[in-house]
Amino acid sequence: HEQPGPVFTEQQREEWGDFVIWDENKNQPVAMNRDQIGKYFPGNPQLEGQFEVPLVSGETVKCRTVFDVTREMLDGSYTH
């Protein structure tokens, strides 16, 4: 039988929590949850970059994607 998609337990779902992507099409942050996978995944996540995100308080913070930070670490730690 073919597995219909990713399978994980409710405990794993709770441990992983939810997250935010930077949607390249909307040019803004978009809240996501772990149930939005596969065909239920909306948006066009941008993998690299730094973005200024407005907070409810009116302040802005600079944010980077996890992919961008990981790539910087790997590029700085390993040679080709």
N, CA and C of each residue as an Amber inpcrd file, in Angstrom:
protein
   240
   0.8240000  -1.1740000   0.0000000   0.0000000   0.0000000   0.0000000
   0.8740000   1.2450000   0.0000000   0.4110000   2.2590000  -0.6940000
   1.1380000   3.5150000  -0.7450000   0.7110000   4.4010000   0.4200000
   1.7020000   4.9710000   1.0910000   1.4150000   5.8930000   2.1940000
   0.8150000   7.1760000   1.6230000  -0.2750000   7.6620000   2.1870000
  -0.9610000   8.8280000   1.6190000  -0.2100000  10.1430000   1.8040000
   0.8220000  10.1700000   2.6180000   1.5780000  11.3900000   2.8790000
   2.3530000  11.2400000   4.1690000   2.9210000  12.3290000   4.6550000
   3.6720000  12.2550000   5.9070000   2.7720000  11.7970000   7.0580000
   3.3250000  10.9750000   7.9210000   2.5830000  10.4820000   9.0630000
   3.3900000  10.7810000  10.3180000   2.7750000  11.4680000  11.2590000
   3.4260000  11.7070000  12.5400000   2.3690000  11.7000000  13.6390000
   2.8330000  11.4570000  14.8460000   1.9030000  11.3120000  15.9670000
   1.4340000  12.6740000  16.4580000   0.3770000  12.6700000  17.2370000
  -0.1270000  13.9110000  17.8390000   0.9240000  14.5030000  18.7780000
   1.6800000  13.6450000  19.4770000   2.7430000  14.1330000  20.3610000
   3.8140000  14.8740000  19.5500000   4.2060000  14.3190000  18.4110000
   5.1740000  14.9990000  17.5540000   4.6150000  16.3370000  17.0720000
   3.3500000  16.3660000  16.7130000   2.6930000  17.5880000  16.2490000
   2.7710000  18.6690000  17.3210000   2.5060000  18.3060000  18.5640000
   2.5650000  19.2610000  19.6790000   3.9950000  19.7250000  19.9370000
   4.9630000  18.8070000  19.8610000   6.3700000  19.1660000  20.1030000
   6.8990000  20.1140000  19.0310000   6.5220000  19.9040000  17.7910000
   7.0330000  20.7200000  16.6920000   6.4040000  22.1040000  16.6700000
   5.1690000  22.2210000  17.0920000   4.5060000  23.5180000  17.1330000
   4.2210000  24.0890000  15.7520000   3.8450000  25.3620000  15.7440000
   3.5240000  26.0600000  14.5120000   4.6810000  26.9690000  14.1190000
   4.5600000  27.6750000  13.0100000   5.6710000  28.4810000  12.5220000
   5.1630000  29.5700000  11.5930000   6.0830000  30.4030000  11.1340000
   5.7700000  31.4860000  10.2080000   6.6850000  31.3600000   9.0070000
   6.1500000  31.5800000   7.8220000   6.9770000  31.6440000   6.6130000
   6.9300000  33.0790000   6.0920000   7.9200000  33.4360000   5.2960000
   7.8530000  34.6920000   4.5560000   7.3240000  34.3320000   3.1820000
   6.1330000  34.8040000   2.8540000   5.5150000  34.4790000   1.5770000
   6.0600000  35.4330000   0.5170000   6.7790000  34.8740000  -0.4410000
   7.4200000  35.6610000  -1.4920000   6.3890000  36.3890000  -2.3600000
   5.2550000  35.7650000  -2.6220000   4.2240000  36.3920000  -3.4580000
   3.5500000  37.5640000  -2.7480000   3.2480000  37.3910000  -1.4610000
   2.5620000  38.4330000  -0.6970000   3.5270000  39.4520000  -0.1010000
   4.8450000  39.0920000  -0.0570000   5.8760000  39.9280000   0.5480000
   5.5220000  40.2760000   1.9960000   5.1390000  39.2260000   2.7300000
   4.7740000  39.4140000   4.1320000   4.8440000  38.0790000   4.8740000
   4.9090000  38.1300000   6.2190000   4.8940000  36.8900000   6.9850000
   3.5040000  36.2570000   6.9590000   3.4800000  34.9230000   6.9720000
   2.2150000  34.1840000   6.9810000   2.3220000  33.0860000   8.0360000
   1.3740000  33.0820000   8.9690000   1.3460000  32.0500000  10.0060000
   0.9240000  30.7240000   9.3940000   1.5850000  29.6610000   9.8320000
   1.2990000  28.3200000   9.3310000   1.1350000  27.3920000  10.5280000
   0.5070000  26.2710000  10.3020000   0.5050000  25.2390000  11.3300000
   0.9580000  23.9280000  10.6990000   1.2940000  22.9840000  11.5300000
   1.8810000  21.7240000  11.0520000   0.8920000  20.8480000  10.3020000
  -0.3740000  21.2000000  10.3180000  -1.3540000  20.4460000   9.5450000
  -1.3990000  20.9120000   8.0960000  -0.7700000  22.0560000   7.8120000
  -0.7770000  22.6060000   6.4520000   0.4370000  22.0710000   5.6850000
   0.3440000  20.8100000   5.3120000   1.4290000  20.1670000   4.5870000
   0.8980000  19.6240000   3.2730000   1.8210000  19.3200000   2.3730000
   1.4300000  18.7530000   1.0890000   0.4860000  19.6590000   0.3320000
  -0.6280000  19.1260000  -0.1080000  -1.5700000  19.9010000  -0.9100000
  -2.2570000  21.0020000  -0.1020000  -2.1380000  20.9650000   1.2220000
  -2.7610000  21.9810000   2.0740000  -1.8020000  23.1370000   2.3860000
  -0.6050000  23.1220000   1.7890000   0.4100000  24.1380000   2.0770000
   0.1750000  25.3580000   1.1990000  -0.2780000  26.4690000   1.7890000
  -0.5430000  27.6720000   0.9950000   0.7100000  28.5240000   0.8530000
   0.7140000  29.4110000  -0.0960000   1.7860000  30.3870000  -0.2060000
   2.9980000  29.9060000  -0.9560000   3.9730000  30.7920000  -1.0300000
   5.2270000  30.5400000  -1.7250000   6.3600000  30.9580000  -0.7990000
   6.8370000  30.0530000   0.0710000   7.8380000  30.4380000   1.0580000
   9.1720000  30.8170000   0.4250000   9.7220000  31.9140000   0.9010000
  11.0430000  32.3480000   0.4620000  12.0600000  31.7150000   1.3960000
  13.0580000  31.0280000   0.8380000  14.0150000  30.2910000   1.6550000
  15.1340000  31.1620000   2.2070000  15.5540000  32.1590000   1.4530000
  16.6840000  32.9760000   1.8900000  16.2670000  34.4290000   2.0230000
  16.9360000  35.1320000   2.9390000  16.7170000  36.5620000   3.0460000
  16.5060000  37.0300000   4.4660000  16.5350000  38.3460000   4.5990000
  16.2640000  39.0200000   5.8640000  15.0960000  39.9720000   5.6340000
  14.1950000  40.0320000   6.6050000  12.9770000  40.7920000   6.4250000
  12.6780000  41.6080000   7.6800000  12.0840000  42.7700000   7.5020000
  11.6300000  43.5740000   8.6370000  10.1600000  43.2480000   8.8590000
   9.8640000  42.7870000  10.0590000   8.5090000  42.3480000  10.3800000
   7.9180000  43.2880000  11.4300000   6.7630000  43.8810000  11.1290000
   6.1300000  44.7670000  12.1170000   5.4680000  43.9550000  13.2290000
   5.6290000  44.4350000  14.4500000   4.9920000  43.8100000  15.6020000
   3.7120000  44.5660000  15.9510000   2.8730000  43.9510000  16.7420000
   1.6290000  44.5850000  17.1690000   1.9210000  45.8880000  17.9150000
   3.0490000  45.9320000  18.6170000   3.4200000  47.1180000  19.3990000
   3.7970000  48.3070000  18.5240000   3.9770000  48.0720000  17.2300000
   4.3990000  49.1350000  16.3230000   5.8820000  49.0750000  16.0010000
   6.6410000  48.3370000  16.7990000   8.0670000  48.1540000  16.5290000
   8.2400000  47.2190000  15.3380000   9.4350000  47.2350000  14.7570000
   9.7710000  46.2450000  13.7290000  11.0080000  45.4870000  14.1790000
  11.0890000  44.2380000  13.7830000  12.2490000  43.4000000  14.0820000
  12.7630000  42.7990000  12.7870000  14.0790000  42.5960000  12.7240000
  14.6750000  41.9360000  11.5680000  14.6400000  40.4350000  11.8040000
  14.1740000  39.7010000  10.8120000  14.0640000  38.2470000  10.8970000
  14.7240000  37.6250000   9.6740000  15.2390000  36.4120000   9.8690000
  15.8090000  35.6300000   8.7730000  15.1710000  34.2590000   8.7810000
  15.1900000  33.6260000   7.6180000  14.6640000  32.2690000   7.5470000
  15.6600000  31.3010000   8.1820000  15.1500000  30.1860000   8.6840000
  16.0140000  29.1590000   9.2540000  16.9680000  28.6380000   8.1830000
  16.4850000  28.4860000   6.9720000  17.3330000  28.0230000   5.8660000
  18.5050000  28.9820000   5.6610000  18.2440000  30.2800000   5.6800000
  19.2750000  31.2900000   5.4640000  20.3490000  31.2290000   6.5530000
  19.9260000  31.1170000   7.7980000  20.8640000  31.0430000   8.9220000
  21.6860000  29.7560000   8.8470000  21.0210000  28.6460000   8.5350000
  21.7210000  27.3570000   8.4300000  22.7310000  27.3830000   7.2920000
  22.3510000  27.9440000   6.1680000  23.2770000  28.0220000   5.0310000
  24.5040000  28.8620000   5.3780000  24.3030000  29.9830000   6.0580000
  25.4320000  30.8200000   6.4720000  26.3870000  30.0440000   7.3740000
  25.8230000  29.2970000   8.3310000  26.6390000  28.5010000   9.2380000
  27.4160000  27.4320000   8.4880000  26.7610000  26.7300000   7.5760000
  27.4360000  25.6850000   6.8170000  28.5090000  26.2530000   5.8820000
  28.2030000  27.3470000   5.2040000  29.1860000  27.9770000   4.3170000
  30.4020000  28.4570000   5.0900000  30.2020000  28.9120000   6.3230000
  31.3050000  29.4020000   7.1350000  32.0860000  28.3120000   7.8320000
  31.5210000  27.1130000   7.8910000  32.1510000  26.0260000   8.6450000
  32.8090000  24.9490000   7.7850000  32.3980000  24.8640000   6.5330000
  32.8920000  23.7990000   5.6790000  33.4120000  24.3570000   4.3600000
  34.4170000  23.6810000   3.8170000  34.9530000  24.0870000   2.5230000
  34.4350000  23.1260000   1.4620000  34.4730000  23.5930000   0.2290000
  33.9830000  22.7670000  -0.8820000  35.0540000  21.8300000  -1.3610000
